[in-house]
XYZ file of C-alpha atoms in Angstrom:
735
model
C 14.745 52.220 66.154
C 15.768 55.259 64.104
C 16.091 55.545 60.318
C 19.627 54.313 59.547
C 21.730 54.758 56.482
C 24.975 53.131 56.078
C 26.817 56.679 55.158
C 24.968 58.273 58.335
C 26.036 55.293 60.297
C 29.701 55.890 59.422
C 29.430 59.286 60.043
C 27.919 59.038 63.118
C 30.574 57.233 64.698
C 33.710 58.724 62.846
C 33.138 61.955 62.085
C 30.806 62.723 64.806
C 33.094 61.281 67.424
C 35.357 64.283 66.793
C 38.038 62.727 64.474
C 38.418 61.297 61.291
C 40.591 58.238 61.823
C 41.700 55.379 59.509
C 43.677 52.335 59.419
C 45.532 50.515 62.191
C 44.713 53.270 64.857
C 40.783 52.714 64.940
C 41.231 48.990 65.388
C 39.514 48.146 69.128
C 42.776 46.118 70.194
C 42.233 44.714 73.628
C 39.711 46.440 75.249
C 39.161 44.060 78.527
C 40.769 46.722 80.765
C 38.207 48.992 80.134
C 35.165 46.353 80.271
C 36.489 44.347 83.185
C 34.692 47.112 85.917
C 31.247 46.404 84.201
C 31.143 42.595 83.793
C 34.069 41.027 85.816
C 33.349 39.642 89.077
C 35.361 37.570 91.761
C 36.830 34.746 90.427
C 36.102 35.362 86.860
C 38.070 36.079 83.802
C 36.956 38.470 81.162
C 38.570 36.781 77.782
C 37.174 39.092 75.048
C 34.140 41.597 75.102
C 31.393 39.210 74.988
C 32.916 36.220 77.344
C 34.112 35.337 80.712
C 35.336 32.419 82.406
C 35.554 31.359 85.915
C 37.895 29.206 88.055
C 35.288 26.308 87.599
C 35.235 26.651 84.229
C 32.006 28.086 84.118
C 31.587 30.339 80.508
C 29.436 33.450 80.672
C 28.171 34.991 77.551
C 27.683 38.550 77.972
C 24.534 39.090 75.279
C 24.005 42.605 74.253
C 20.199 42.280 73.355
C 17.249 42.198 75.507
C 14.499 39.469 76.082
C 10.817 40.076 74.982
C 9.638 36.759 74.225
C 11.878 36.135 71.350
C 14.020 33.684 73.010
C 17.319 35.227 71.341
C 19.288 35.388 74.428
C 19.608 31.815 74.441
C 20.306 31.281 70.642
C 23.133 33.894 71.155
C 24.809 32.099 73.836
C 24.228 28.893 71.975
C 26.161 30.129 68.659
C 29.247 31.187 71.098
C 29.388 28.382 72.834
C 29.595 26.452 69.612
C 32.040 28.392 68.410
C 34.137 28.013 71.539
C 33.699 24.173 72.119
C 32.538 24.507 75.230
C 30.440 22.473 77.355
C 26.645 23.433 77.018
C 25.429 22.819 80.634
C 28.731 24.946 81.843
C 27.416 27.966 79.841
C 25.232 30.879 81.093
C 24.309 34.487 79.880
C 24.082 37.683 81.325
C 22.485 40.868 79.640
C 25.498 43.651 78.684
C 25.247 46.223 80.774
C 24.275 50.065 79.464
C 27.488 51.342 79.113
C 29.025 53.140 76.397
C 31.747 50.796 76.070
C 29.247 47.863 75.614
C 27.543 49.532 72.219
C 26.622 46.729 70.094
C 29.515 47.269 67.402
C 28.484 43.438 66.050
C 24.925 44.768 64.999
C 26.661 47.864 63.416
C 28.723 45.528 61.508
C 26.833 43.075 60.291
C 24.155 46.164 59.340
C 26.990 47.694 57.161
C 28.980 45.154 55.837
C 26.961 41.907 56.518
C 26.760 40.086 53.089
C 30.096 41.773 51.712
C 33.402 40.023 51.000
C 35.753 42.169 53.290
C 39.216 41.640 52.939
C 40.876 40.172 55.861
C 43.280 43.027 56.383
C 40.396 45.429 56.770
C 38.003 43.991 59.085
C 39.862 45.272 62.295
C 39.433 48.751 60.700
C 35.757 48.204 60.114
C 35.285 46.669 63.480
C 36.581 49.983 64.820
C 34.458 52.165 62.528
C 31.088 50.428 63.794
C 32.381 50.422 67.266
C 32.910 54.395 67.276
C 29.765 54.811 65.191
C 27.590 52.144 67.464
C 28.975 54.273 70.632
C 27.891 57.569 69.142
C 24.440 56.444 68.489
C 23.904 54.849 71.903
C 23.116 51.652 69.742
C 22.210 48.548 71.737
C 18.796 47.740 70.182
C 16.819 44.626 69.812
C 14.549 44.593 66.519
C 14.758 44.472 63.252
C 15.334 40.573 63.418
C 18.890 41.668 63.887
C 20.108 39.795 66.804
C 20.957 36.662 65.203
C 21.981 37.608 61.817
C 24.083 40.223 62.762
C 25.417 39.916 66.706
C 24.933 36.274 66.369
C 27.068 35.993 62.896
C 29.798 38.925 63.524
C 29.422 39.084 67.223
C 29.189 36.016 69.312
C 30.428 33.528 66.667
C 33.371 35.774 65.823
C 33.978 36.184 69.859
C 33.761 32.325 70.259
C 35.963 31.402 67.960
C 38.716 34.056 68.777
C 38.349 32.840 72.400
C 39.322 29.402 71.264
C 42.195 30.710 69.360
C 43.577 32.592 71.914
C 42.994 29.881 74.786
C 44.753 27.496 72.263
C 47.811 29.797 72.172
C 47.903 30.497 75.803
C 48.141 26.597 75.979
C 50.641 26.395 73.466
C 52.740 28.740 75.232
C 52.362 27.194 78.819
C 53.160 23.712 77.342
C 55.390 24.540 74.714
C 53.600 22.305 72.599
C 52.669 23.854 69.038
C 48.872 25.070 68.225
C 48.760 22.404 65.387
C 49.022 19.634 67.936
C 46.535 20.887 70.430
C 42.466 20.289 70.063
C 39.283 21.806 72.260
C 36.522 19.799 73.200
C 33.789 20.210 75.859
C 35.641 23.280 77.756
C 38.867 21.104 77.359
C 42.009 21.619 75.565
C 43.748 18.159 74.445
C 46.981 17.315 73.000
C 46.238 15.722 69.863
C 47.703 12.332 71.194
C 45.524 12.853 74.430
C 48.264 12.865 76.557
C 47.484 16.577 77.890
C 44.085 17.740 78.989
C 42.892 20.601 80.991
C 39.852 23.059 81.215
C 39.511 26.442 79.582
C 39.974 28.422 82.924
C 43.568 27.490 83.357
C 44.698 29.511 80.426
C 41.539 32.532 80.530
C 43.556 34.909 82.284
C 46.740 34.632 79.661
C 43.973 34.459 77.025
C 42.323 37.484 78.303
C 46.002 39.572 77.703
C 45.740 38.930 73.875
C 44.520 40.894 71.054
C 41.595 38.950 70.067
C 41.789 37.926 66.345
C 39.696 39.996 63.943
C 39.019 37.307 61.622
C 39.186 33.833 63.319
C 38.249 30.730 61.679
C 34.788 29.906 61.944
C 33.011 26.193 61.464
C 31.596 24.990 58.493
C 27.866 23.857 59.074
C 28.903 20.020 59.066
C 30.999 20.846 62.426
C 28.307 22.500 63.984
C 27.375 20.900 67.488
C 24.996 23.341 69.174
C 23.675 25.294 66.274
C 20.815 24.611 64.235
C 19.418 22.136 67.388
C 16.683 23.015 69.452
C 18.172 23.804 72.605
C 15.637 24.758 75.676
C 15.462 28.546 75.884
C 16.951 29.598 79.811
C 14.134 31.698 80.233
C 11.502 29.798 79.957
C 11.345 28.184 83.384
C 10.935 31.320 85.253
C 7.950 32.360 83.248
C 6.467 29.176 83.837
C 7.016 28.925 87.544
C 6.069 32.889 87.851
C 9.549 33.946 89.071
C 10.580 35.936 86.023
C 10.918 39.804 86.752
C 9.579 41.714 84.476
C 9.976 45.719 84.433
C 6.620 45.981 85.803
C 7.348 43.862 88.911
C 10.065 46.102 90.121
C 9.581 46.890 93.937
C 12.440 49.321 95.689
C 12.504 50.833 99.017
C 10.435 53.900 99.427
C 8.778 53.539 96.056
C 5.684 55.336 95.137
C 3.255 54.640 92.322
C 2.593 56.896 89.622
C -0.013 56.983 86.562
C -0.452 59.572 84.175
C -2.753 61.242 81.463
C -1.690 63.004 78.322
C -3.321 65.273 76.356
C -5.713 63.347 73.918
C -5.192 65.639 70.949
C -1.645 65.016 69.627
C 0.816 68.106 70.305
C -1.680 69.822 72.704
C -0.589 71.035 76.127
C -1.683 71.239 79.643
C -3.099 74.633 80.074
C -4.434 74.301 83.747
C -5.576 71.697 86.411
C -7.347 71.551 89.507
C -5.979 68.768 91.928
C -7.972 69.529 95.146
C -10.411 66.978 94.617
C -7.726 64.475 93.739
C -5.463 65.502 97.034
C -8.181 64.519 99.340
C -8.282 60.766 98.330
C -6.865 58.081 100.540
C -3.139 57.383 99.491
C -2.986 60.197 96.712
C 0.298 62.154 97.646
C 1.088 64.381 94.740
C -0.160 65.642 91.610
C 2.777 66.520 88.901
C 2.369 68.495 85.451
C 4.674 67.857 82.641
C 4.323 69.817 79.754
C 1.808 67.802 77.873
C 0.284 65.348 80.784
C -0.497 65.478 84.523
C 0.799 62.681 86.650
C -0.837 61.443 90.117
C 1.455 59.805 93.038
C 0.192 57.531 95.282
C 0.922 54.701 97.671
C -0.444 52.008 94.983
C -1.507 52.022 91.322
C -5.296 51.762 91.980
C -5.228 54.968 94.359
C -3.336 56.787 91.797
C -5.430 55.975 88.964
C -8.497 57.032 91.099
C -6.700 60.267 92.095
C -6.335 60.731 88.365
C -9.584 60.445 87.434
C -10.533 63.321 90.303
C -7.945 65.762 88.492
C -9.684 68.263 86.441
C -7.435 69.047 83.654
C -7.833 71.434 80.874
C -6.215 71.094 77.617
C -4.772 73.945 75.416
C -6.350 74.319 71.976
C -4.429 72.667 69.078
C -4.669 72.890 65.390
C -4.772 68.847 65.303
C -8.207 68.649 66.917
C -9.521 69.023 63.249
C -7.994 65.903 61.997
C -9.651 62.809 61.133
C -8.726 59.483 59.681
C -11.257 60.470 56.566
C -9.295 63.680 55.852
C -6.034 61.907 56.617
C -6.588 59.488 53.507
C -8.227 62.199 51.393
C -4.691 64.111 51.943
C -2.499 60.854 51.159
C -4.466 60.252 48.079
C -4.652 63.805 46.938
C -1.018 63.489 47.127
C -0.382 60.706 44.808
C -2.782 62.013 42.321
C -0.954 65.213 42.575
C 2.367 63.724 41.983
C 1.103 61.166 39.088
C -0.226 64.228 37.281
C 2.536 65.992 37.515
C 4.849 63.235 36.515
C 8.008 64.762 38.313
C 8.455 61.903 41.062
C 11.644 60.305 41.074
C 11.495 56.801 41.148
C 13.523 54.467 43.600
C 12.852 51.523 41.050
C 12.530 51.826 37.250
C 12.617 48.885 34.925
C 11.808 49.293 31.280
C 9.324 51.898 30.810
C 6.116 51.690 32.951
C 4.465 54.976 32.436
C 5.208 54.354 28.523
C 3.563 50.759 28.416
C 0.793 51.915 30.574
C -0.010 55.039 28.234
C -0.407 52.732 25.330
C -2.435 50.146 27.162
C -6.469 49.630 26.266
C -6.777 48.242 29.482
C -4.926 49.285 32.973
C -5.802 47.919 36.457
C -5.956 51.099 38.377
C -6.370 50.424 42.255
C -5.547 52.013 45.767
C -5.046 50.365 48.597
C -5.147 51.529 52.496
C -3.858 50.196 55.976
C -4.740 52.463 58.993
C -2.760 53.378 62.057
C -1.654 50.419 64.588
C -0.860 50.492 68.145
C 1.791 47.782 69.219
C -0.710 46.371 72.146
C 2.087 45.089 74.112
C 0.773 42.549 77.027
C 3.000 44.335 79.691
C 1.610 48.157 80.081
C 4.078 50.365 79.518
C 6.179 51.014 83.184
C 9.267 52.348 84.415
C 10.794 52.908 87.842
C 13.242 55.948 88.326
C 15.141 57.024 91.349
C 16.680 60.646 91.261
C 18.898 61.814 94.009
C 20.727 65.047 93.242
C 22.768 64.571 89.915
C 22.403 60.952 89.790
C 19.418 58.328 88.438
C 18.620 54.810 88.788
C 16.288 53.217 86.677
C 14.802 49.727 86.407
C 12.984 49.203 83.135
C 12.398 46.767 80.167
C 13.820 48.574 77.092
C 14.753 47.610 73.448
C 17.775 50.192 74.003
C 18.843 50.317 77.544
C 21.608 52.433 76.295
C 19.710 54.713 74.413
C 17.568 55.026 77.483
C 20.544 55.935 79.492
C 21.325 58.874 77.107
C 17.978 59.942 76.615
C 17.246 60.080 80.503
C 20.480 62.222 81.039
C 19.644 64.647 78.220
C 16.165 64.847 79.710
C 17.001 65.659 83.073
C 20.214 67.645 82.425
C 22.610 65.270 84.136
C 25.769 63.270 83.217
C 25.195 59.861 81.657
C 27.743 58.458 83.358
C 25.477 59.135 86.667
C 22.693 56.964 85.264
C 22.273 53.373 86.228
C 20.015 51.205 84.061
C 18.514 47.916 85.206
C 17.015 46.108 82.349
C 14.505 43.377 82.840
C 12.389 40.814 80.564
C 9.518 42.528 78.336
C 5.917 41.603 78.284
C 6.395 42.260 74.261
C 8.028 45.183 72.423
C 7.438 44.932 68.599
C 9.218 48.476 68.347
C 7.398 50.052 71.243
C 9.904 49.565 73.761
C 12.567 51.427 71.877
C 10.813 54.513 72.756
C 11.961 56.407 75.883
C 8.794 58.369 76.706
C 7.642 56.405 79.675
C 11.253 56.156 81.295
C 11.975 60.020 80.858
C 8.282 60.554 82.150
C 9.412 58.511 85.383
C 12.757 60.076 86.279
C 10.893 63.667 85.619
C 8.259 62.698 88.005
C 10.891 61.248 90.463
C 12.745 64.229 90.277
C 9.899 66.327 91.463
C 8.809 64.055 94.275
C 12.164 63.190 95.456
C 11.845 59.609 95.923
C 11.932 56.694 93.727
C 8.377 56.288 91.551
C 7.127 53.249 89.456
C 5.043 54.888 86.753
C 2.625 52.558 85.551
C 0.558 53.739 82.081
C -3.131 52.598 82.089
C -4.151 50.466 79.153
C -6.081 53.579 77.626
C -2.810 55.648 78.179
C -1.281 52.865 76.190
C -3.495 52.548 73.314
C -3.873 56.312 72.765
C -0.730 57.746 73.582
C 1.554 55.177 71.092
C 4.059 55.371 68.314
C 1.854 53.576 65.943
C 2.369 51.673 62.977
C 2.073 54.405 60.038
C -1.342 54.819 58.086
C -0.611 54.321 54.212
C -2.416 54.887 50.567
C -0.806 53.008 47.911
C -2.084 53.487 44.237
C -1.259 50.631 41.623
C -1.608 50.897 37.934
C -0.934 47.624 36.105
C -0.989 45.785 33.027
C -1.835 42.220 31.758
C -1.251 41.444 27.790
C -3.543 39.472 25.649
C -1.441 36.458 26.574
C -2.402 37.049 30.172
C 1.157 38.192 30.917
C 1.988 40.981 33.550
C 3.970 43.440 31.202
C 3.675 46.828 33.394
C 3.585 47.615 37.129
C 3.567 51.055 38.543
C 3.431 51.698 42.362
C 3.022 55.147 44.109
C 2.636 55.542 47.747
C 3.179 58.222 50.676
C 5.612 58.525 53.071
C 8.588 56.536 52.173
C 9.799 54.514 55.237
C 12.352 51.877 56.409
C 13.505 49.495 55.192
C 13.902 51.005 52.014
C 13.149 47.767 49.704
C 9.890 47.386 51.361
C 8.001 48.177 48.570
C 10.130 45.956 46.195
C 8.795 43.044 44.408
C 10.703 40.045 43.314
C 8.681 39.312 40.137
C 9.854 39.363 36.571
C 7.595 41.809 35.102
C 9.636 43.808 32.205
C 8.354 47.337 33.185
C 8.528 48.363 36.763
C 8.212 51.946 38.179
C 8.263 52.347 42.089
C 7.944 55.575 44.029
C 6.711 57.500 46.882
C 5.312 60.875 47.682
C 5.897 62.700 51.244
C 2.732 63.716 52.971
C 3.658 63.808 56.753
C 0.938 63.776 59.317
C 1.098 64.615 62.968
C 0.470 61.317 64.656
C 3.482 60.193 66.453
C 4.936 56.843 64.262
C 7.547 54.224 64.851
C 8.495 50.739 64.070
C 5.968 48.111 64.457
C 6.727 44.358 63.816
C 8.381 43.913 60.428
C 8.241 47.805 59.936
C 7.056 48.884 56.309
C 6.896 45.345 55.007
C 3.688 44.707 56.611
C 1.953 47.463 54.837
C 3.868 46.786 51.598
C 3.210 43.151 51.342
C -0.520 43.550 51.878
C -0.298 46.179 49.078
C 2.041 43.821 46.438
C 0.814 40.482 47.205
C -2.800 41.572 47.181
C -2.036 43.626 43.753
C -0.165 40.297 42.469
C -3.089 37.892 43.199
C -5.470 40.721 41.356
C -3.347 40.436 38.038
C -3.787 36.617 38.421
C -7.617 36.629 38.138
C -7.605 39.320 35.729
C -5.079 37.011 33.611
C -7.552 34.267 34.577
C -4.600 32.022 36.078
C -4.302 30.335 39.283
C -2.839 32.538 41.921
C 0.219 30.410 42.731
C 1.257 29.407 39.067
C 0.972 33.040 38.084
C 3.495 33.869 40.755
C 5.666 30.708 39.610
C 5.919 31.430 36.184
C 7.177 35.422 37.147
C 9.434 33.823 39.881
C 11.776 31.643 37.315
C 14.860 33.749 38.142
C 14.528 33.290 41.813
C 15.250 29.568 42.919
C 14.946 30.445 46.684
C 11.430 31.623 46.119
C 10.388 28.993 43.716
C 11.509 26.061 46.002
C 8.941 27.865 48.935
C 6.037 28.238 46.144
C 6.768 24.669 45.392
C 6.826 23.050 48.887
C 3.955 25.279 49.848
C 1.714 24.076 47.353
C 1.738 20.757 48.663
C 2.037 21.672 52.338
C -1.225 23.765 51.906
C -3.185 21.171 49.950
C -3.655 24.211 47.206
C -5.028 21.447 44.825
C -7.447 20.062 46.900
C -11.094 21.236 46.066
C -12.668 22.886 48.823
C -16.473 23.735 49.675
C -18.405 26.400 48.762
C -17.754 29.448 50.743
C -14.308 28.426 51.251
C -10.953 29.591 49.777
C -7.342 29.627 49.982
C -5.262 32.789 49.590
C -1.246 32.974 48.964
C 1.391 35.070 49.443
C 5.331 35.444 49.398
C 7.579 38.260 50.977
C 11.239 38.388 51.536
C 12.499 40.822 54.496
C 15.443 40.934 56.878
C 17.035 38.235 55.160
C 14.314 35.441 55.342
C 11.725 34.389 52.868
C 8.377 33.571 53.857
C 5.583 31.871 51.805
C 1.743 31.693 53.747
C -1.286 30.081 52.352
C -4.222 31.208 54.536
C -7.425 28.912 54.354
C -10.598 30.664 54.850
C -14.572 30.258 55.073
C -17.157 32.715 54.932
C -20.618 31.927 55.814
C -23.419 34.408 56.487
C -20.896 37.105 56.323
C -18.719 35.603 59.289
C -14.891 34.953 58.454
C -13.032 32.261 59.683
C -9.502 31.640 59.070
C -9.072 27.551 59.679
C -5.488 27.164 58.559
C -2.366 28.855 57.602
C 0.400 26.820 56.011
C 3.932 28.383 56.194
C 7.396 27.698 54.491
C 10.375 29.763 55.585
C 13.429 29.954 54.368
C 15.973 31.793 56.893
C 19.205 30.431 55.216
C 20.066 28.525 58.216
C 18.093 28.138 61.441
C 19.840 28.505 64.367
C 17.055 27.152 66.605
C 14.630 25.286 64.292
C 12.159 25.446 67.275
C 12.541 28.872 68.312
C 11.956 30.049 64.174
C 9.094 28.086 64.246
C 7.812 29.967 67.198
C 8.474 33.179 65.839
C 6.657 32.396 62.416
C 3.458 31.252 64.586
C 3.781 34.196 66.891
C 4.121 36.774 63.459
C 1.335 34.881 61.829
C -0.835 35.399 64.934
C 0.207 39.325 65.305
C -0.452 40.132 61.804
C -3.693 38.056 61.621
C -4.925 40.324 64.688
C -4.096 43.587 62.793
C -5.647 42.194 59.354
C -8.689 40.928 60.825
C -9.534 44.175 63.415
C -6.708 46.674 64.089
C -7.430 49.875 63.434
C -6.278 53.004 65.252
C -8.787 55.721 63.983
C -8.237 59.338 64.298
C -11.127 61.444 65.565
C -10.661 65.355 66.565
C -6.976 64.689 66.188
C -7.228 62.117 68.857
C -7.497 58.234 69.052
C -10.813 56.814 68.767
C -9.958 53.261 70.646
C -8.820 52.811 74.330
C -8.547 49.231 75.305
C -8.916 45.710 73.829
C -12.901 45.874 73.663
C -12.329 48.288 70.521
C -8.831 46.956 69.607
C -9.166 43.581 69.629
C -6.846 40.591 69.256
C -6.828 37.263 67.952
C -8.586 34.468 70.761
C -7.289 31.178 71.317
C -10.500 30.067 70.343
C -10.298 31.718 66.723
C -6.723 30.760 66.202
C -5.916 28.779 63.200
C -4.251 25.510 62.805
C -0.708 26.813 61.720
C 1.916 24.342 59.918
C 5.365 25.930 59.691
C 8.197 24.332 57.191
C 11.435 25.347 57.378
C 13.640 25.381 54.196
C 17.588 25.916 55.078
C 18.775 26.994 51.516
C 22.153 27.877 52.942
C 22.049 31.133 51.846
C 23.349 33.935 54.676
C 21.360 33.641 57.820
C 17.977 35.617 58.181
C 15.984 36.905 60.828
C 12.951 35.284 62.416
C 11.213 37.687 64.734
C 9.876 40.204 61.891
C 9.521 38.237 58.547
C 6.365 35.645 59.665
C 4.191 38.980 59.834
C 4.094 40.388 56.085
C 2.296 37.594 54.184
C -0.297 36.912 56.730
C -2.872 40.033 55.900
C -2.804 39.279 51.877
C -2.831 35.700 52.305
C -5.945 36.084 54.354
C -7.694 38.898 52.011
C -6.561 36.567 48.649
C -8.471 34.105 50.383
C -11.657 35.683 50.899
C -11.536 36.799 47.370
C -11.139 32.990 46.575
C -14.040 32.302 48.586
C -16.746 34.793 47.940
C -15.063 37.148 45.252
C -14.524 40.079 47.853
C -11.555 41.893 46.964
C -10.531 43.721 50.114
C -8.072 46.652 49.471
C -8.499 48.532 52.658
C -7.739 46.897 56.200
C -8.690 45.830 58.765
C -11.256 42.785 57.018
C -13.916 43.736 60.008
C -14.036 47.282 58.530
C -15.510 45.754 55.126
C -18.693 44.123 56.459
C -17.379 40.935 57.536
C -17.604 39.415 61.250
C -14.745 38.273 62.295
C -14.957 34.728 64.268
């Protein structure tokens, strides 16, 4: 997904595109002639970038996001249809093609300018800026909880409202009736007195010739008909009846199947290999060497897997082979200690004078927290199908960024990007993992060598041991409580600043706050993992604030409430969470409740976990969750994402652990990288609090609070403070 900056985003598109262009010249205008060849079918009219209408008045929404279980495609179509005043039964959607002209400028616009009051005169120019930047960055990403809050708000809603205005203008011209005497409803245009009515399709062609307005009038919440409603997801029936197509389901004529083994030690390469035994096995056709891996091509996955086991591979020695998890944490914490001793670190947050306050304090709480590397562990193994013929290539895959995948393959194979076709499919989980292109490039390289279509399927072991992991972290805190039980100083120094930059920030009104980082990179491949750095820092900060509450001998919920007096959205969540979780109810011995609250991706989520510890066995019984997304476009979908995020984060908190031994990953499958099973899943109660703030995300924000809620509950239950995850590593048996 990359580490974006607003300056870098604009530079990539405007200067990186070859020239600095300003003003009217940068406005995109009517782009339909460029887009029609990619999306317009027989009997269809492209009205604007994101929608087309056919002669039967059916509306097709062109959605620039992929589907990996989150349901965003339905909600995005829902948002456009509401602004268009379309009849929902006549609305369908398709995924945008992996073409440069369909780079997702709406996502870029929301990322750069969302929440800002942009003068109307500049909207067209800034839309052009983000279009150029998105094309330069090959941006068609799904992730970061950005689908609804950026593409939905700044793409789908704008496109629907703009199309409605264009259709009204076209009808006004055709009927010679002023626009203000026309109205729309359920895909029809009416004269205000009801004397004239016609479907949108009558005016689609004329509307499609107009330049879309950049700032059409959007509906107020009171005018919504579809937004905020629970509309059944369009992707679910096929998933229920088994007809849904995922990347791993692809089959093309003449296709071979391959599987692969990469060097166990990160950074190592193939020294030599002996494939003679493998080539004698039934179904095995080729053994292909890449720089850091060996692949076996066969007539089935099973035969490819057996063939790969028979290949004798010699890996070149590499300096990373001495790396261990213990040495990684030692290096992290030595770097933190050295930075604190030097006093030379420039903080990113400095309020008051935390170092001075701590130096004068008699008692300072000084603790270090750790989290390990984590795998994504998608249900669907990594896979891609490729067919390379000469200087052209066709790819069938489930990708979080199909446009980026297209350009990655072009660069890897040295063929023009316009000669590459990407067919994007449903994904059995992504969580950031499928924003990388390694499997796709491998499939294309193997196909290029064998001269036929190849489906590459990674084994679960390969997937577990060659992920782009959530980074391991160490984070040190020094904090002080005064004689009145008030938090007066907070200093936090951690390793390896990631994204988003605000992840370690705290909402609490502590008078002296200092937050900074020190770089200590490691040769372990890392990447975005659900909620990115918020999952680590929420555990750190919400555990630390809980420690301060207990040092102050105060109730942890009330302690937070006092420190959040200037945060009305947070306070509303705390108040409702106290009731929803039965916070004041006395629990039996060995039971405890823990609270955590965290803001990320525009949403604020509070959670209370209720746990028990009996004879060393930990069980999470219940999780109460109150979330404020500003406005939930699909309450049922938002609730499902909260539940999903809780279970995903709970698995990580309880047992998730990628351990480095000898420069390689120790874990290899779900027997030693376990997830929460249904029998151990807690009761989850989710309540949505719509505050009216700008729309926030759903896919990411449910994950960060659950780890500290659980570990804070463990402390409440048995007085054991967990400062290093996973919980199972601290001597607890996880039920």
